Amino acid sequence: MNTPEFTNLEQAAVLARELDQADPLGGWRERFHIPRDDRGGEQAYFCGNSLGLQPKATRAALEADLNMWAEQAVEGHFAGPHPWMPAHEFLREPLARLVGAKPHEVVAMNSLTVNLHLMMVSFYRPEGVRRKILIEAGAFPSDRHATWSQVIFHGGDPEHDLIELAPDPDSGLLDDRRVIEAIEAHAGELALVLLPGVQYRTGQLFDIAGITATARRHGVPIGWDLAHAAGNVPLRLHEWDCDFAAWCHYKYCNSGPGAVAGCFVHERHGRVTDLRKLPRFAGWWGHDAGSRFRMGPEFHATPGADAWQLSNPPILALTPVRVATEMFAEAGMDALREKSEKMTGFLEAMVRRLLAEHVQIITPADPARRGCQLSLRITHPEHSGREVFEYLTGQGIVGDWREPDVIRVAPVPMYSRYDDCLRLVRALMDSL
């Protein structure tokens, strides 16, 4: 993004106002509930990387389900515009567009870590010398816990069978080339590669396509945790040939706390319905839909990602996901990405030009290597990062803190304004 020149906060304020007035997605903010600060004004909300805001349409959709339950009871499985029996099917198209997949390659189910474990049942199959899992050092704790416990479950030793790639000690970033080189160096002993699409602490976007191509070339299964990528950056999971991916919907996808998660399984695996050839845990909702209710004892897997389902979906939890993903389909991921790059670039320019002496941005400067999140480190000799974070919170500016020293802020293109970014920078200047 080529940000127009400005040298002070007043000029930045004029630019923010002009950018908001010209924003083609500016009207989307009105479709969300914006929390209020202690003074009664709207918060400047930069925490969509932790919990997205509530779409106003969610309440009506949930009330429709509650009314259906009250008025129709069990018949609600078959009645109305969104009957419960095929509820997960209504998400196929919008989910597929969200992550760049074919509709039969995606399914909404469970939570993120549960889905990672279910995927590893199928794709982490240590045998012979190929027993190791490659992850990043400093991975989100749940990913590390999941891989660590899977190694133990399969009789391995995490000290030996878990390869953790450490980031550069100065930048805190893990270069894509180092990941590719590590896969090439350890290919003969790797049983799985599991990495984040966007690193939760630094906001770094990995080269999913290039890393996946390397793993596939060496016959190593590869999966992606897209918790901070889904709804944040454009994805092409089918085209990139990923084996599997999992993500949550409560961050950038605005589907509510603990929302039902999403899962991708490439169609080449979805075609394999024989569990002896591709093991998986089985449950009745993964059974072929045509014979599911014959209630027979044998399991016949349905084709596609649906086969990894265990139970029928929780309707009241699935409905907010349907509402939110339909909003993404309407807005268009390309348009959202365009605004994201422009707005995050504006925030970055203000921090670098007005606060460079005391605020360090550890997120990559290249827009192609990040989403909308910027991770800030306070370098002021007299003010700690934690003190600055608490000051921002007191001013109604909501980001989040990650130990030991990072303030994460994410201007989300669906509901954030350029003026929110200005307000954040003004508060940072006041605090320092």
PDB file of C-alpha atoms in Angstrom, residues 214-359:
ATOM      1  CA  THR A 214       7.689 -29.283  -0.370  1.00  0.00           C
ATOM      2  CA  ALA A 215       6.022 -31.690   2.044  1.00  0.00           C
ATOM      3  CA  ARG A 216       3.931 -33.262  -0.706  1.00  0.00           C
ATOM      4  CA  ARG A 217       6.995 -33.678  -2.915  1.00  0.00           C
ATOM      5  CA  HIS A 218       8.648 -35.718  -0.162  1.00  0.00           C
ATOM      6  CA  GLY A 219       5.531 -37.741   0.630  1.00  0.00           C
ATOM      7  CA  VAL A 220       5.067 -36.182   4.069  1.00  0.00           C
ATOM      8  CA  PRO A 221       1.456 -35.506   5.185  1.00  0.00           C
ATOM      9  CA  ILE A 222       0.934 -31.838   6.013  1.00  0.00           C
ATOM     10  CA  GLY A 223      -1.825 -30.086   7.937  1.00  0.00           C
ATOM     11  CA  TRP A 224      -2.470 -26.476   8.846  1.00  0.00           C
ATOM     12  CA  ASP A 225      -3.919 -24.787  11.911  1.00  0.00           C
ATOM     13  CA  LEU A 226      -5.757 -21.833  10.373  1.00  0.00           C
ATOM     14  CA  ALA A 227      -7.136 -20.328  13.587  1.00  0.00           C
ATOM     15  CA  HIS A 228      -5.613 -16.931  12.747  1.00  0.00           C
ATOM     16  CA  ALA A 229      -5.868 -17.286   8.968  1.00  0.00           C
ATOM     17  CA  ALA A 230      -9.505 -18.217   8.260  1.00  0.00           C
ATOM     18  CA  GLY A 231     -11.496 -15.053   7.666  1.00  0.00           C
ATOM     19  CA  ASN A 232      -8.268 -13.032   7.793  1.00  0.00           C
ATOM     20  CA  VAL A 233      -6.376 -13.865   4.600  1.00  0.00           C
ATOM     21  CA  PRO A 234      -7.393 -15.455   1.268  1.00  0.00           C
ATOM     22  CA  LEU A 235      -6.881 -19.226   1.274  1.00  0.00           C
ATOM     23  CA  ARG A 236      -6.680 -21.769  -1.577  1.00  0.00           C
ATOM     24  CA  LEU A 237      -6.562 -25.053   0.303  1.00  0.00           C
ATOM     25  CA  HIS A 238      -7.636 -27.268  -2.575  1.00  0.00           C
ATOM     26  CA  GLU A 239      -5.351 -25.584  -5.076  1.00  0.00           C
ATOM     27  CA  TRP A 240      -2.412 -25.693  -2.645  1.00  0.00           C
ATOM     28  CA  ASP A 241      -2.958 -29.452  -2.235  1.00  0.00           C
ATOM     29  CA  CYS A 242      -2.973 -29.432   1.588  1.00  0.00           C
ATOM     30  CA  ASP A 243      -3.824 -32.790   3.152  1.00  0.00           C
ATOM     31  CA  PHE A 244      -5.951 -31.271   5.897  1.00  0.00           C
ATOM     32  CA  ALA A 245      -6.601 -28.089   7.829  1.00  0.00           C
ATOM     33  CA  ALA A 246      -8.596 -27.047  10.866  1.00  0.00           C
ATOM     34  CA  TRP A 247      -9.683 -23.656  12.180  1.00  0.00           C
ATOM     35  CA  CYS A 248     -11.966 -21.968  14.657  1.00  0.00           C
ATOM     36  CA  HIS A 249     -14.789 -19.573  13.821  1.00  0.00           C
ATOM     37  CA  TYR A 250     -14.844 -17.386  16.914  1.00  0.00           C
ATOM     38  CA  LYS A 251     -11.966 -15.093  15.886  1.00  0.00           C
ATOM     39  CA  TYR A 252     -12.088 -13.396  12.510  1.00  0.00           C
ATOM     40  CA  CYS A 253     -15.198 -15.378  11.537  1.00  0.00           C
ATOM     41  CA  ASN A 254     -17.411 -13.682  14.159  1.00  0.00           C
ATOM     42  CA  SER A 255     -19.354 -16.782  15.183  1.00  0.00           C
ATOM     43  CA  GLY A 256     -19.340 -16.413  18.956  1.00  0.00           C
ATOM     44  CA  PRO A 257     -17.284 -17.705  21.897  1.00  0.00           C
ATOM     45  CA  GLY A 258     -16.427 -21.388  21.552  1.00  0.00           C
ATOM     46  CA  ALA A 259     -18.072 -21.545  18.129  1.00  0.00           C
ATOM     47  CA  VAL A 260     -18.211 -24.785  16.184  1.00  0.00           C
ATOM     48  CA  ALA A 261     -14.940 -25.142  14.273  1.00  0.00           C
ATOM     49  CA  GLY A 262     -14.160 -25.941  10.649  1.00  0.00           C
ATOM     50  CA  CYS A 263     -12.205 -28.702   8.965  1.00  0.00           C
ATOM     51  CA  PHE A 264     -10.816 -29.335   5.483  1.00  0.00           C
ATOM     52  CA  VAL A 265      -9.864 -32.726   4.042  1.00  0.00           C
ATOM     53  CA  HIS A 266      -8.581 -32.795   0.476  1.00  0.00           C
ATOM     54  CA  GLU A 267     -10.845 -34.675  -1.881  1.00  0.00           C
ATOM     55  CA  ARG A 268      -8.172 -37.283  -2.684  1.00  0.00           C
ATOM     56  CA  HIS A 269      -8.569 -38.458   0.912  1.00  0.00           C
ATOM     57  CA  GLY A 270     -12.317 -37.909   1.006  1.00  0.00           C
ATOM     58  CA  ARG A 271     -12.721 -40.462  -1.765  1.00  0.00           C
ATOM     59  CA  VAL A 272     -11.174 -43.176   0.437  1.00  0.00           C
ATOM     60  CA  THR A 273     -14.083 -44.647   2.366  1.00  0.00           C
ATOM     61  CA  ASP A 274     -12.318 -47.845   3.490  1.00  0.00           C
ATOM     62  CA  LEU A 275     -11.095 -47.235   7.053  1.00  0.00           C
ATOM     63  CA  ARG A 276      -8.483 -49.955   6.649  1.00  0.00           C
ATOM     64  CA  LYS A 277      -6.830 -47.832   3.969  1.00  0.00           C
ATOM     65  CA  LEU A 278      -7.291 -44.477   5.702  1.00  0.00           C
ATOM     66  CA  PRO A 279      -8.046 -44.922   9.419  1.00  0.00           C
ATOM     67  CA  ARG A 280     -10.336 -42.525  11.227  1.00  0.00           C
ATOM     68  CA  PHE A 281     -12.618 -42.570  14.216  1.00  0.00           C
ATOM     69  CA  ALA A 282     -16.181 -43.340  13.201  1.00  0.00           C
ATOM     70  CA  GLY A 283     -19.521 -42.033  14.381  1.00  0.00           C
ATOM     71  CA  TRP A 284     -23.004 -42.148  12.951  1.00  0.00           C
ATOM     72  CA  TRP A 285     -22.936 -38.678  11.379  1.00  0.00           C
ATOM     73  CA  GLY A 286     -19.928 -39.722   9.311  1.00  0.00           C
ATOM     74  CA  HIS A 287     -21.938 -42.692   8.018  1.00  0.00           C
ATOM     75  CA  ASP A 288     -23.301 -42.523   4.493  1.00  0.00           C
ATOM     76  CA  ALA A 289     -26.373 -40.310   4.648  1.00  0.00           C
ATOM     77  CA  GLY A 290     -28.388 -42.592   2.392  1.00  0.00           C
ATOM     78  CA  SER A 291     -28.284 -45.496   4.845  1.00  0.00           C
ATOM     79  CA  ARG A 292     -27.563 -43.729   8.148  1.00  0.00           C
ATOM     80  CA  PHE A 293     -31.017 -44.251   9.576  1.00  0.00           C
ATOM     81  CA  ARG A 294     -31.250 -47.921   8.744  1.00  0.00           C
ATOM     82  CA  MET A 295     -29.395 -48.228  12.054  1.00  0.00           C
ATOM     83  CA  GLY A 296     -27.181 -51.092  10.909  1.00  0.00           C
ATOM     84  CA  PRO A 297     -24.030 -52.070  12.783  1.00  0.00           C
ATOM     85  CA  GLU A 298     -21.582 -51.677   9.878  1.00  0.00           C
ATOM     86  CA  PHE A 299     -19.982 -48.287   9.213  1.00  0.00           C
ATOM     87  CA  HIS A 300     -20.100 -47.038   5.643  1.00  0.00           C
ATOM     88  CA  ALA A 301     -18.238 -43.749   5.378  1.00  0.00           C
ATOM     89  CA  THR A 302     -19.861 -40.958   3.438  1.00  0.00           C
ATOM     90  CA  PRO A 303     -17.608 -39.409   0.792  1.00  0.00           C
ATOM     91  CA  GLY A 304     -15.824 -36.160   1.559  1.00  0.00           C
ATOM     92  CA  ALA A 305     -14.956 -34.334   4.749  1.00  0.00           C
ATOM     93  CA  ASP A 306     -18.366 -35.229   6.209  1.00  0.00           C
ATOM     94  CA  ALA A 307     -16.985 -38.718   6.893  1.00  0.00           C
ATOM     95  CA  TRP A 308     -14.877 -37.337   9.763  1.00  0.00           C
ATOM     96  CA  GLN A 309     -17.983 -36.205  11.656  1.00  0.00           C
ATOM     97  CA  LEU A 310     -18.843 -38.173  14.771  1.00  0.00           C
ATOM     98  CA  SER A 311     -22.142 -36.746  15.978  1.00  0.00           C
ATOM     99  CA  ASN A 312     -24.971 -34.616  14.731  1.00  0.00           C
ATOM    100  CA  PRO A 313     -24.132 -30.895  14.964  1.00  0.00           C
ATOM    101  CA  PRO A 314     -25.221 -28.683  17.893  1.00  0.00           C
ATOM    102  CA  ILE A 315     -27.816 -26.559  16.111  1.00  0.00           C
ATOM    103  CA  LEU A 316     -27.818 -23.570  18.454  1.00  0.00           C
ATOM    104  CA  ALA A 317     -24.019 -23.387  18.156  1.00  0.00           C
ATOM    105  CA  LEU A 318     -23.951 -23.962  14.407  1.00  0.00           C
ATOM    106  CA  THR A 319     -26.435 -21.221  13.513  1.00  0.00           C
ATOM    107  CA  PRO A 320     -24.065 -18.293  14.302  1.00  0.00           C
ATOM    108  CA  VAL A 321     -21.467 -19.917  12.053  1.00  0.00           C
ATOM    109  CA  ARG A 322     -23.974 -20.072   9.205  1.00  0.00           C
ATOM    110  CA  VAL A 323     -24.881 -16.398   9.673  1.00  0.00           C
ATOM    111  CA  ALA A 324     -21.261 -15.278   9.809  1.00  0.00           C
ATOM    112  CA  THR A 325     -19.994 -17.316   6.866  1.00  0.00           C
ATOM    113  CA  GLU A 326     -22.862 -16.108   4.725  1.00  0.00           C
ATOM    114  CA  MET A 327     -21.728 -12.555   5.530  1.00  0.00           C
ATOM    115  CA  PHE A 328     -18.239 -13.391   4.283  1.00  0.00           C
ATOM    116  CA  ALA A 329     -19.698 -14.823   1.097  1.00  0.00           C
ATOM    117  CA  GLU A 330     -21.645 -11.592   0.574  1.00  0.00           C
ATOM    118  CA  ALA A 331     -18.750  -9.225   1.302  1.00  0.00           C
ATOM    119  CA  GLY A 332     -16.179 -11.259  -0.627  1.00  0.00           C
ATOM    120  CA  MET A 333     -12.801 -12.257   0.732  1.00  0.00           C
ATOM    121  CA  ASP A 334     -10.935 -10.365  -1.980  1.00  0.00           C
ATOM    122  CA  ALA A 335     -12.622  -7.071  -1.056  1.00  0.00           C
ATOM    123  CA  LEU A 336     -12.009  -7.690   2.633  1.00  0.00           C
ATOM    124  CA  ARG A 337      -8.344  -8.457   1.980  1.00  0.00           C
ATOM    125  CA  GLU A 338      -7.940  -5.283  -0.070  1.00  0.00           C
ATOM    126  CA  LYS A 339      -9.272  -3.154   2.795  1.00  0.00           C
ATOM    127  CA  SER A 340      -7.285  -5.161   5.341  1.00  0.00           C
ATOM    128  CA  GLU A 341      -3.994  -4.454   3.588  1.00  0.00           C
ATOM    129  CA  LYS A 342      -4.863  -0.780   3.236  1.00  0.00           C
ATOM    130  CA  MET A 343      -6.038  -0.268   6.816  1.00  0.00           C
ATOM    131  CA  THR A 344      -3.262  -2.281   8.469  1.00  0.00           C
ATOM    132  CA  GLY A 345      -0.784  -0.448   6.243  1.00  0.00           C
ATOM    133  CA  PHE A 346      -2.187   2.884   7.457  1.00  0.00           C
ATOM    134  CA  LEU A 347      -1.824   1.815  11.075  1.00  0.00           C
ATOM    135  CA  GLU A 348       1.704   0.560  10.422  1.00  0.00           C
ATOM    136  CA  ALA A 349       2.663   3.844   8.748  1.00  0.00           C
ATOM    137  CA  MET A 350       1.413   5.866  11.728  1.00  0.00           C
ATOM    138  CA  VAL A 351       3.330   3.716  14.206  1.00  0.00           C
ATOM    139  CA  ARG A 352       6.551   3.861  12.178  1.00  0.00           C
ATOM    140  CA  ARG A 353       6.363   7.595  11.478  1.00  0.00           C
ATOM    141  CA  LEU A 354       5.058   8.840  14.814  1.00  0.00           C
ATOM    142  CA  LEU A 355       6.148   6.247  17.394  1.00  0.00           C
ATOM    143  CA  ALA A 356       9.279   4.605  16.001  1.00  0.00           C
ATOM    144  CA  GLU A 357      11.379   5.646  18.984  1.00  0.00           C
ATOM    145  CA  HIS A 358       9.321   3.669  21.506  1.00  0.00           C
ATOM    146  CA  VAL A 359       7.203   1.098  19.607  1.00  0.00           C
TER     147      VAL A 359
END
